[in-house]
Amino acid sequence: MLLKNGEIILKQKIRSLINQFIGNLNIEEKKISVKDLSIFFSVLLATFSLRKNSGLKIDSEYASYRSAFASEFELIQQRFPELMDIFSLIESQIRTELLINIFEKLDAIYQEEDGDLDDIISWSYQYLKRDLEKAAFKKVGQDNVKIKNSDLLFTTQFFTDKYMVKYIVTQALSGFKGARIRDVVLIDCASGGGNFLTYGFNILFRLYQQTFPSWSNQAIVDVLLQEAITGYDLDNNLSKIAALSLFVKASIYAIPSPATTINIYGGQADDNLGFLNPDIISDTIGALTFRTRLDKIDKAGKIKVFLTNPPFMGKRDMDTSLKNYLQKNIPESKGDLCVSFIQRIIQEMNGHDRLGVVSQNNWLYLSSFSDFRKMFLEKETLIECVDLGSNAFEDIKGEKTNIALFIIGDSSDKTTHFYNLKNLSYHEKKKMVSDKAFPIDLTFSLAQHQFLKNNNFEFNYHLEHRFENIQKLDLYANFGSPMQGTSTGNNAEFVKFAWEVNGNPDWKLVSKGGGFSKWMGLNYYKVNWGTNAEKIKSNKGSALRNIDKIPNTQLVYSDTGTLGLNVRILKENQVFIASGPGIIVSSGDMYAHLAFLNSKVATFLLKLINPKFTISAGYISKIPVAPNILNDTFIADLSRKCLALKEEYLKGKLPNIEFEHQEYHLIKDLDAHLKHCILSDLQNDYQRLLLESEIEAAIRKQYNFDEKELKELNSVVGELAVFNKKKMEETDIEKLDMLLSKTMDINCFSSSKSINGFSVGSESILEDLSYKLDTNPSFILSFIKKNISQFKTTKAKYFNDLLHKIMLYELGVKQIFTYKSQVVSIESLIRSLKKYTFLAKRDDLLSLITPILLKHHQTSFFNKPLISLSGESLTIGYSHNG
């Protein structure tokens, strides 16, 4: 069954089978090592694949497995006797009923599967070893444990999706045709399960058939295995599985001759350097090690085509010996394992050699890799770069896999072709790469020497021929000074919520970040500061940074997250620490700065200069600023209005320090009050959205973006919601009510989120709904106003929030950061609630307030409740109050 749309593919079936198998293991079977289980499954799958290759039906049951598959077992025994020994041992240790179950399921899969079986053996290993991988990762960060020895193998092995393999192999071999193909040797120095080599074998076989039509299949198979394919993996066990996988692949065309070697080498025990060591300690095949085989290939004048997916790991997680080795011997790579592999391969490459690699894309632009880029640009040519970004693997998610596909080697015109697919979905990336069909607006062809002109030799391909008008602009560093914040060394001890420390004068209001919030907000943290950070200074692991600059600091920002740049006003007597550091405005209007940095344009420009999107002082300093923006009185005035609206909004929202109680006793008509609160919040939201759109329009005008540039900007951060001209279509009120309720948290506070998959955040409920409903926010607001009486779910949410606030008020919590600690009976609380007109006649108050006390309050205060319930009593005051 071929992969098409949403159909189940073989790999997914094998994953499901292995998950079921692991789930059914008994206590004794669970003691079998992942290594031995992987070999067992590899041999099992190899027998099925060999039978499939032969065209014979399986047509047997597990009871007759050995005899029915005698020829397949004999082939594996002759070539891989050590694997067969382990297979037989493990087979004897697994219950017969479980083996029967596996056999029957595999039989069903192979009977109906007509798709690509190349990687089935290596993928079975990938799924089996996940438990061991998880265990190794759990060690990281515990008592400064680093990854080393065998754990290094499990935590750095990320197998490559087939669409990437096909693209890399095809593009790396392009141009090698005719008699020249006889000189090509495919090499994978981190071969894993052999995915690159098995697919490379397939391509080479076809090319040999075209070039040497008189050759038999047997002759081609033997020559390819003996001379044209070699690999190495530090994991000796995995190298054997790769060899078995390649053998099965070759057998489709002809069974390799007994004397033909399969040249995939394995590492040695306790060696954590492997290919990183130029000596490359390995086992021996046919009297040659991997090192001597490479030397023999060079001596024969062959063309080496490296195809690989190197291991991914930063120096933070490495053990000291590996880190020190890389810093001493491959210093340009800054201790990054993946980049170190690329550099080592380049050291092995000669004039006509080529490299196709799946790599993290951070070396293209991070300042720490400037020395590596300079070395690379002077020695090699980057022929192609398919910049995939994150979420490019089917089975691996997250920013760790922010990757690109690279073709590196000899190029006569020294031109690099970039394909920017970072902002597309996984399925869009896969289709474009598989079809080799890249839209013109995502394609950039640039002369490589241009990158040598950059200060840090960055491959900022977006900026070379487009956005030319911004390249000569002044950088933000000329107008403001973004700074790092102090590291306490132990936030769990030194940073707490304001209500946890209840007015303790040593604890100062602090900008910690911890989320996405523009203009104002996230002000519910305090830090054990003392008079001038002496409390933190006394902590051995702390690092005081820029505390002398705090009195002159006007703005703060969140330096974590991927939702975009978000900047706020530093409040009076507030300090800042790491993750919520500060900015000093040195030139221009503070409010214009605030507006500019909160714009989608600023986030877009930050992503251009730093595609991995690290929000740091250094990168903010590099944002190019159009003339007059930071002095613009119109933009500054709009900024003040946004700030005032945000402050007004925060006054009604727990647990912000800006929160103020209302005059609850004035509420006579509960339903009218709830409707007023909902519409007031939405009106505030809408006014901010309009003001932000005016700011955005004014800033974009100053940059003078052309139509193509605006299109790219919108593809990254999204078009402004207010520019959507579509009217509200007929909408189900109940569904919209549910949708509206879900856009806010338990405190009826708008939840910051990524808008419809774009790389930018939003705090606007109406903007979120506008994208989801594809309509102008004004129509949504008008519709809600008209039908507000029917928004029962949203009103219920606002009622719970109101009751929670009134309860706090009646319990004496007039301010969340300073209050009187006391114990109050539930009975007295209920009596005090009865004085409110809309609660006076309710006889269900106990059932109403109990879930508020037990769950709502806990969630509202980030699981650090200010009120605790014990029996019939309520304790007001956080017990750990500093």
PDB file of C-alpha atoms in Angstrom, residues 519-762:
ATOM      1  CA  TRP A 519       1.928  46.487  26.472  1.00  0.00           C
ATOM      2  CA  MET A 520       1.488  45.387  30.112  1.00  0.00           C
ATOM      3  CA  GLY A 521       0.993  42.149  32.022  1.00  0.00           C
ATOM      4  CA  LEU A 522       2.611  39.044  33.541  1.00  0.00           C
ATOM      5  CA  ASN A 523       3.094  41.121  36.691  1.00  0.00           C
ATOM      6  CA  TYR A 524       2.302  38.511  39.295  1.00  0.00           C
ATOM      7  CA  TYR A 525       5.846  37.465  40.219  1.00  0.00           C
ATOM      8  CA  LYS A 526       8.096  38.691  43.002  1.00  0.00           C
ATOM      9  CA  VAL A 527      11.791  38.028  43.564  1.00  0.00           C
ATOM     10  CA  ASN A 528      13.715  37.781  46.834  1.00  0.00           C
ATOM     11  CA  TRP A 529      15.756  40.893  46.080  1.00  0.00           C
ATOM     12  CA  GLY A 530      16.440  42.705  49.339  1.00  0.00           C
ATOM     13  CA  THR A 531      17.677  46.258  48.877  1.00  0.00           C
ATOM     14  CA  ASN A 532      19.944  45.748  45.860  1.00  0.00           C
ATOM     15  CA  ALA A 533      19.855  42.051  44.921  1.00  0.00           C
ATOM     16  CA  GLU A 534      22.061  41.063  47.877  1.00  0.00           C
ATOM     17  CA  LYS A 535      19.747  38.095  48.542  1.00  0.00           C
ATOM     18  CA  ILE A 536      20.423  36.692  45.088  1.00  0.00           C
ATOM     19  CA  LYS A 537      24.100  37.579  45.206  1.00  0.00           C
ATOM     20  CA  SER A 538      24.500  35.317  48.229  1.00  0.00           C
ATOM     21  CA  ASN A 539      23.357  32.333  46.150  1.00  0.00           C
ATOM     22  CA  LYS A 540      26.369  30.477  44.692  1.00  0.00           C
ATOM     23  CA  GLY A 541      24.717  29.710  41.344  1.00  0.00           C
ATOM     24  CA  SER A 542      23.457  33.229  40.607  1.00  0.00           C
ATOM     25  CA  ALA A 543      24.717  35.710  38.006  1.00  0.00           C
ATOM     26  CA  LEU A 544      23.929  39.388  38.543  1.00  0.00           C
ATOM     27  CA  ARG A 545      23.473  41.242  35.276  1.00  0.00           C
ATOM     28  CA  ASN A 546      22.646  44.906  34.608  1.00  0.00           C
ATOM     29  CA  ILE A 547      21.134  45.620  38.039  1.00  0.00           C
ATOM     30  CA  ASP A 548      22.672  49.110  37.916  1.00  0.00           C
ATOM     31  CA  LYS A 549      20.701  49.749  34.708  1.00  0.00           C
ATOM     32  CA  ILE A 550      17.289  48.976  36.232  1.00  0.00           C
ATOM     33  CA  PRO A 551      16.514  52.576  37.405  1.00  0.00           C
ATOM     34  CA  ASN A 552      16.910  53.818  33.796  1.00  0.00           C
ATOM     35  CA  THR A 553      15.049  50.928  32.160  1.00  0.00           C
ATOM     36  CA  GLN A 554      11.658  51.640  30.587  1.00  0.00           C
ATOM     37  CA  LEU A 555      10.689  48.409  28.808  1.00  0.00           C
ATOM     38  CA  VAL A 556      10.859  44.662  29.429  1.00  0.00           C
ATOM     39  CA  TYR A 557      10.251  41.664  27.172  1.00  0.00           C
ATOM     40  CA  SER A 558       9.794  37.889  27.277  1.00  0.00           C
ATOM     41  CA  ASP A 559      12.834  36.104  25.899  1.00  0.00           C
ATOM     42  CA  THR A 560      11.215  32.655  25.861  1.00  0.00           C
ATOM     43  CA  GLY A 561       8.619  31.113  23.568  1.00  0.00           C
ATOM     44  CA  THR A 562       8.066  31.182  19.832  1.00  0.00           C
ATOM     45  CA  LEU A 563       5.004  33.433  19.538  1.00  0.00           C
ATOM     46  CA  GLY A 564       6.934  36.560  18.657  1.00  0.00           C
ATOM     47  CA  LEU A 565       8.467  39.606  20.257  1.00  0.00           C
ATOM     48  CA  ASN A 566       6.284  40.926  23.098  1.00  0.00           C
ATOM     49  CA  VAL A 567       7.303  44.017  25.046  1.00  0.00           C
ATOM     50  CA  ARG A 568       5.827  45.692  28.111  1.00  0.00           C
ATOM     51  CA  ILE A 569       6.260  48.757  30.320  1.00  0.00           C
ATOM     52  CA  LEU A 570       8.476  48.252  33.356  1.00  0.00           C
ATOM     53  CA  LYS A 571       6.340  49.265  36.330  1.00  0.00           C
ATOM     54  CA  GLU A 572       7.496  51.606  39.067  1.00  0.00           C
ATOM     55  CA  ASN A 573       9.743  49.870  41.621  1.00  0.00           C
ATOM     56  CA  GLN A 574       9.814  46.741  39.464  1.00  0.00           C
ATOM     57  CA  VAL A 575      13.064  44.914  38.699  1.00  0.00           C
ATOM     58  CA  PHE A 576      13.830  42.455  35.907  1.00  0.00           C
ATOM     59  CA  ILE A 577      15.587  39.100  35.764  1.00  0.00           C
ATOM     60  CA  ALA A 578      16.366  36.477  33.120  1.00  0.00           C
ATOM     61  CA  SER A 579      13.448  35.552  30.811  1.00  0.00           C
ATOM     62  CA  GLY A 580      11.918  38.991  31.382  1.00  0.00           C
ATOM     63  CA  PRO A 581      14.899  41.305  30.730  1.00  0.00           C
ATOM     64  CA  GLY A 582      14.925  45.027  30.055  1.00  0.00           C
ATOM     65  CA  ILE A 583      15.436  47.643  27.349  1.00  0.00           C
ATOM     66  CA  ILE A 584      16.770  51.166  27.889  1.00  0.00           C
ATOM     67  CA  VAL A 585      15.483  53.673  25.345  1.00  0.00           C
ATOM     68  CA  SER A 586      18.395  55.896  24.402  1.00  0.00           C
ATOM     69  CA  SER A 587      16.832  57.774  21.479  1.00  0.00           C
ATOM     70  CA  GLY A 588      13.226  58.353  20.465  1.00  0.00           C
ATOM     71  CA  ASP A 589       9.887  58.111  22.221  1.00  0.00           C
ATOM     72  CA  MET A 590       9.497  55.257  24.718  1.00  0.00           C
ATOM     73  CA  TYR A 591       5.911  54.616  23.573  1.00  0.00           C
ATOM     74  CA  ALA A 592       6.913  54.537  19.900  1.00  0.00           C
ATOM     75  CA  HIS A 593       9.556  51.964  20.832  1.00  0.00           C
ATOM     76  CA  LEU A 594       6.881  49.939  22.631  1.00  0.00           C
ATOM     77  CA  ALA A 595       4.594  50.034  19.578  1.00  0.00           C
ATOM     78  CA  PHE A 596       7.321  49.144  17.094  1.00  0.00           C
ATOM     79  CA  LEU A 597       8.658  46.198  19.083  1.00  0.00           C
ATOM     80  CA  ASN A 598       5.134  44.828  19.552  1.00  0.00           C
ATOM     81  CA  SER A 599       4.364  45.029  15.836  1.00  0.00           C
ATOM     82  CA  LYS A 600       4.171  42.042  13.524  1.00  0.00           C
ATOM     83  CA  VAL A 601       6.800  43.760  11.367  1.00  0.00           C
ATOM     84  CA  ALA A 602       9.343  43.629  14.220  1.00  0.00           C
ATOM     85  CA  THR A 603       8.657  39.928  14.801  1.00  0.00           C
ATOM     86  CA  PHE A 604       8.964  39.244  11.071  1.00  0.00           C
ATOM     87  CA  LEU A 605      12.296  41.106  10.834  1.00  0.00           C
ATOM     88  CA  LEU A 606      13.557  39.223  13.888  1.00  0.00           C
ATOM     89  CA  LYS A 607      12.693  35.959  12.147  1.00  0.00           C
ATOM     90  CA  LEU A 608      14.517  37.097   9.009  1.00  0.00           C
ATOM     91  CA  ILE A 609      17.767  37.741  10.816  1.00  0.00           C
ATOM     92  CA  ASN A 610      17.352  34.704  13.081  1.00  0.00           C
ATOM     93  CA  PRO A 611      15.236  31.953  11.474  1.00  0.00           C
ATOM     94  CA  LYS A 612      15.427  29.785  14.588  1.00  0.00           C
ATOM     95  CA  PHE A 613      13.788  32.731  16.338  1.00  0.00           C
ATOM     96  CA  THR A 614      15.718  33.125  19.546  1.00  0.00           C
ATOM     97  CA  ILE A 615      14.430  36.227  21.323  1.00  0.00           C
ATOM     98  CA  SER A 616      17.579  37.665  22.857  1.00  0.00           C
ATOM     99  CA  ALA A 617      19.134  41.056  23.462  1.00  0.00           C
ATOM    100  CA  GLY A 618      21.654  40.507  20.665  1.00  0.00           C
ATOM    101  CA  TYR A 619      19.072  39.697  18.018  1.00  0.00           C
ATOM    102  CA  ILE A 620      16.687  42.491  19.035  1.00  0.00           C
ATOM    103  CA  SER A 621      19.632  44.881  18.684  1.00  0.00           C
ATOM    104  CA  LYS A 622      20.023  43.779  15.043  1.00  0.00           C
ATOM    105  CA  ILE A 623      16.467  44.598  13.933  1.00  0.00           C
ATOM    106  CA  PRO A 624      16.649  47.170  11.099  1.00  0.00           C
ATOM    107  CA  VAL A 625      14.533  50.224  11.927  1.00  0.00           C
ATOM    108  CA  ALA A 626      12.953  52.470   9.288  1.00  0.00           C
ATOM    109  CA  PRO A 627      13.563  56.236   9.721  1.00  0.00           C
ATOM    110  CA  ASN A 628      11.327  58.259  12.043  1.00  0.00           C
ATOM    111  CA  ILE A 629       9.337  55.292  13.444  1.00  0.00           C
ATOM    112  CA  LEU A 630      10.827  55.590  16.921  1.00  0.00           C
ATOM    113  CA  ASN A 631      10.130  59.356  17.006  1.00  0.00           C
ATOM    114  CA  ASP A 632       6.693  59.186  15.387  1.00  0.00           C
ATOM    115  CA  THR A 633       4.196  61.056  17.609  1.00  0.00           C
ATOM    116  CA  PHE A 634       1.211  59.424  15.879  1.00  0.00           C
ATOM    117  CA  ILE A 635       2.545  55.920  16.607  1.00  0.00           C
ATOM    118  CA  ALA A 636       3.477  56.952  20.169  1.00  0.00           C
ATOM    119  CA  ASP A 637      -0.056  58.269  20.790  1.00  0.00           C
ATOM    120  CA  LEU A 638      -1.615  55.051  19.512  1.00  0.00           C
ATOM    121  CA  SER A 639       0.783  53.143  21.784  1.00  0.00           C
ATOM    122  CA  ARG A 640      -0.364  55.085  24.862  1.00  0.00           C
ATOM    123  CA  LYS A 641      -3.962  54.266  24.041  1.00  0.00           C
ATOM    124  CA  CYS A 642      -3.145  50.557  23.681  1.00  0.00           C
ATOM    125  CA  LEU A 643      -1.342  50.664  27.006  1.00  0.00           C
ATOM    126  CA  ALA A 644      -4.300  52.356  28.738  1.00  0.00           C
ATOM    127  CA  LEU A 645      -6.735  49.803  27.297  1.00  0.00           C
ATOM    128  CA  LYS A 646      -4.552  46.896  28.386  1.00  0.00           C
ATOM    129  CA  GLU A 647      -4.260  48.316  31.903  1.00  0.00           C
ATOM    130  CA  GLU A 648      -8.024  48.733  32.085  1.00  0.00           C
ATOM    131  CA  TYR A 649      -8.472  45.155  30.916  1.00  0.00           C
ATOM    132  CA  LEU A 650      -6.001  43.813  33.516  1.00  0.00           C
ATOM    133  CA  LYS A 651      -7.863  45.601  36.322  1.00  0.00           C
ATOM    134  CA  GLY A 652     -10.702  43.137  35.855  1.00  0.00           C
ATOM    135  CA  LYS A 653      -8.569  39.988  35.611  1.00  0.00           C
ATOM    136  CA  LEU A 654      -7.171  37.734  38.303  1.00  0.00           C
ATOM    137  CA  PRO A 655      -4.469  37.095  39.393  1.00  0.00           C
ATOM    138  CA  ASN A 656      -2.714  40.132  37.899  1.00  0.00           C
ATOM    139  CA  ILE A 657      -1.262  42.634  40.314  1.00  0.00           C
ATOM    140  CA  GLU A 658      -3.261  45.341  38.508  1.00  0.00           C
ATOM    141  CA  PHE A 659      -6.525  43.646  39.538  1.00  0.00           C
ATOM    142  CA  GLU A 660      -9.085  45.817  41.360  1.00  0.00           C
ATOM    143  CA  HIS A 661     -12.370  44.713  42.891  1.00  0.00           C
ATOM    144  CA  GLN A 662     -15.584  46.238  41.575  1.00  0.00           C
ATOM    145  CA  GLU A 663     -18.408  47.597  43.692  1.00  0.00           C
ATOM    146  CA  TYR A 664     -20.180  44.256  43.708  1.00  0.00           C
ATOM    147  CA  HIS A 665     -23.010  45.497  45.936  1.00  0.00           C
ATOM    148  CA  LEU A 666     -24.228  47.701  43.066  1.00  0.00           C
ATOM    149  CA  ILE A 667     -25.051  44.660  40.936  1.00  0.00           C
ATOM    150  CA  LYS A 668     -28.840  44.322  40.895  1.00  0.00           C
ATOM    151  CA  ASP A 669     -29.491  42.438  37.638  1.00  0.00           C
ATOM    152  CA  LEU A 670     -27.019  39.558  37.404  1.00  0.00           C
ATOM    153  CA  ASP A 671     -27.747  38.696  33.764  1.00  0.00           C
ATOM    154  CA  ALA A 672     -27.365  42.320  32.672  1.00  0.00           C
ATOM    155  CA  HIS A 673     -24.098  42.582  34.571  1.00  0.00           C
ATOM    156  CA  LEU A 674     -22.628  39.444  32.995  1.00  0.00           C
ATOM    157  CA  LYS A 675     -23.591  40.614  29.503  1.00  0.00           C
ATOM    158  CA  HIS A 676     -22.016  44.005  30.264  1.00  0.00           C
ATOM    159  CA  CYS A 677     -18.751  42.366  31.414  1.00  0.00           C
ATOM    160  CA  ILE A 678     -18.518  40.190  28.301  1.00  0.00           C
ATOM    161  CA  LEU A 679     -19.200  43.048  25.918  1.00  0.00           C
ATOM    162  CA  SER A 680     -16.900  45.449  27.786  1.00  0.00           C
ATOM    163  CA  ASP A 681     -14.026  42.971  27.487  1.00  0.00           C
ATOM    164  CA  LEU A 682     -14.744  42.411  23.795  1.00  0.00           C
ATOM    165  CA  GLN A 683     -15.037  46.137  23.130  1.00  0.00           C
ATOM    166  CA  ASN A 684     -11.689  46.688  24.863  1.00  0.00           C
ATOM    167  CA  ASP A 685     -10.258  43.861  22.779  1.00  0.00           C
ATOM    168  CA  TYR A 686     -11.633  45.362  19.571  1.00  0.00           C
ATOM    169  CA  GLN A 687     -10.341  48.858  20.317  1.00  0.00           C
ATOM    170  CA  ARG A 688      -6.839  47.487  20.943  1.00  0.00           C
ATOM    171  CA  LEU A 689      -7.053  45.463  17.729  1.00  0.00           C
ATOM    172  CA  LEU A 690      -7.983  48.585  15.743  1.00  0.00           C
ATOM    173  CA  LEU A 691      -5.202  50.629  17.322  1.00  0.00           C
ATOM    174  CA  GLU A 692      -2.652  47.876  16.711  1.00  0.00           C
ATOM    175  CA  SER A 693      -3.736  47.691  13.064  1.00  0.00           C
ATOM    176  CA  GLU A 694      -3.217  51.459  12.718  1.00  0.00           C
ATOM    177  CA  ILE A 695       0.238  51.098  14.251  1.00  0.00           C
ATOM    178  CA  GLU A 696       0.988  48.192  11.909  1.00  0.00           C
ATOM    179  CA  ALA A 697      -0.132  50.137   8.830  1.00  0.00           C
ATOM    180  CA  ALA A 698       1.973  53.156   9.828  1.00  0.00           C
ATOM    181  CA  ILE A 699       5.067  51.004  10.378  1.00  0.00           C
ATOM    182  CA  ARG A 700       4.639  49.056   7.138  1.00  0.00           C
ATOM    183  CA  LYS A 701       4.308  52.337   5.253  1.00  0.00           C
ATOM    184  CA  GLN A 702       7.650  53.519   6.635  1.00  0.00           C
ATOM    185  CA  TYR A 703       9.368  50.336   5.406  1.00  0.00           C
ATOM    186  CA  ASN A 704       7.946  50.756   1.911  1.00  0.00           C
ATOM    187  CA  PHE A 705       7.543  46.999   1.363  1.00  0.00           C
ATOM    188  CA  ASP A 706       6.650  45.998  -2.189  1.00  0.00           C
ATOM    189  CA  GLU A 707       3.864  43.541  -3.028  1.00  0.00           C
ATOM    190  CA  LYS A 708       6.092  40.433  -2.925  1.00  0.00           C
ATOM    191  CA  GLU A 709       7.656  41.478   0.353  1.00  0.00           C
ATOM    192  CA  LEU A 710       4.253  42.054   1.928  1.00  0.00           C
ATOM    193  CA  LYS A 711       3.158  38.628   0.730  1.00  0.00           C
ATOM    194  CA  GLU A 712       6.135  37.004   2.420  1.00  0.00           C
ATOM    195  CA  LEU A 713       5.591  39.033   5.577  1.00  0.00           C
ATOM    196  CA  ASN A 714       1.962  37.895   5.732  1.00  0.00           C
ATOM    197  CA  SER A 715       2.959  34.282   5.076  1.00  0.00           C
ATOM    198  CA  VAL A 716       5.034  34.333   8.263  1.00  0.00           C
ATOM    199  CA  VAL A 717       3.045  36.501  10.699  1.00  0.00           C
ATOM    200  CA  GLY A 718      -0.401  36.562   9.058  1.00  0.00           C
ATOM    201  CA  GLU A 719      -2.444  39.340   7.548  1.00  0.00           C
ATOM    202  CA  LEU A 720      -4.094  41.798   9.937  1.00  0.00           C
ATOM    203  CA  ALA A 721      -7.526  40.565  10.964  1.00  0.00           C
ATOM    204  CA  VAL A 722      -9.148  43.974  10.468  1.00  0.00           C
ATOM    205  CA  PHE A 723      -8.144  43.868   6.783  1.00  0.00           C
ATOM    206  CA  ASN A 724     -10.371  40.850   6.228  1.00  0.00           C
ATOM    207  CA  LYS A 725     -13.389  42.212   4.332  1.00  0.00           C
ATOM    208  CA  LYS A 726     -15.528  39.097   4.580  1.00  0.00           C
ATOM    209  CA  LYS A 727     -18.852  39.490   6.344  1.00  0.00           C
ATOM    210  CA  MET A 728     -20.230  37.151   8.970  1.00  0.00           C
ATOM    211  CA  GLU A 729     -21.923  34.148   7.444  1.00  0.00           C
ATOM    212  CA  GLU A 730     -24.878  32.390   9.053  1.00  0.00           C
ATOM    213  CA  THR A 731     -23.491  31.072  12.314  1.00  0.00           C
ATOM    214  CA  ASP A 732     -24.754  28.627  14.916  1.00  0.00           C
ATOM    215  CA  ILE A 733     -25.003  30.697  18.108  1.00  0.00           C
ATOM    216  CA  GLU A 734     -24.391  27.722  20.380  1.00  0.00           C
ATOM    217  CA  LYS A 735     -21.188  26.784  18.516  1.00  0.00           C
ATOM    218  CA  LEU A 736     -19.925  30.377  18.539  1.00  0.00           C
ATOM    219  CA  ASP A 737     -20.723  30.572  22.260  1.00  0.00           C
ATOM    220  CA  MET A 738     -18.564  27.485  22.860  1.00  0.00           C
ATOM    221  CA  LEU A 739     -15.818  28.874  20.620  1.00  0.00           C
ATOM    222  CA  LEU A 740     -15.843  32.210  22.443  1.00  0.00           C
ATOM    223  CA  SER A 741     -15.688  30.509  25.835  1.00  0.00           C
ATOM    224  CA  LYS A 742     -12.707  28.383  24.776  1.00  0.00           C
ATOM    225  CA  THR A 743     -10.666  31.431  23.736  1.00  0.00           C
ATOM    226  CA  MET A 744     -10.379  32.537  27.369  1.00  0.00           C
ATOM    227  CA  ASP A 745      -9.017  30.921  30.510  1.00  0.00           C
ATOM    228  CA  ILE A 746     -10.801  30.270  33.806  1.00  0.00           C
ATOM    229  CA  ASN A 747     -10.349  33.949  34.769  1.00  0.00           C
ATOM    230  CA  CYS A 748     -12.070  35.026  31.515  1.00  0.00           C
ATOM    231  CA  PHE A 749      -8.661  36.287  30.428  1.00  0.00           C
ATOM    232  CA  SER A 750      -7.783  36.077  26.751  1.00  0.00           C
ATOM    233  CA  SER A 751      -5.304  33.248  26.278  1.00  0.00           C
ATOM    234  CA  SER A 752      -2.238  34.099  24.191  1.00  0.00           C
ATOM    235  CA  LYS A 753      -1.835  31.676  21.327  1.00  0.00           C
ATOM    236  CA  SER A 754      -0.432  31.172  17.871  1.00  0.00           C
ATOM    237  CA  ILE A 755      -2.863  32.475  15.287  1.00  0.00           C
ATOM    238  CA  ASN A 756      -3.936  29.824  12.803  1.00  0.00           C
ATOM    239  CA  GLY A 757      -0.485  28.322  12.437  1.00  0.00           C
ATOM    240  CA  PHE A 758       1.335  31.596  11.756  1.00  0.00           C
ATOM    241  CA  SER A 759       4.565  32.241  13.646  1.00  0.00           C
ATOM    242  CA  VAL A 760       3.157  35.033  15.765  1.00  0.00           C
ATOM    243  CA  GLY A 761       1.071  35.214  18.907  1.00  0.00           C
ATOM    244  CA  SER A 762      -2.085  37.092  19.755  1.00  0.00           C
TER     245      SER A 762
END
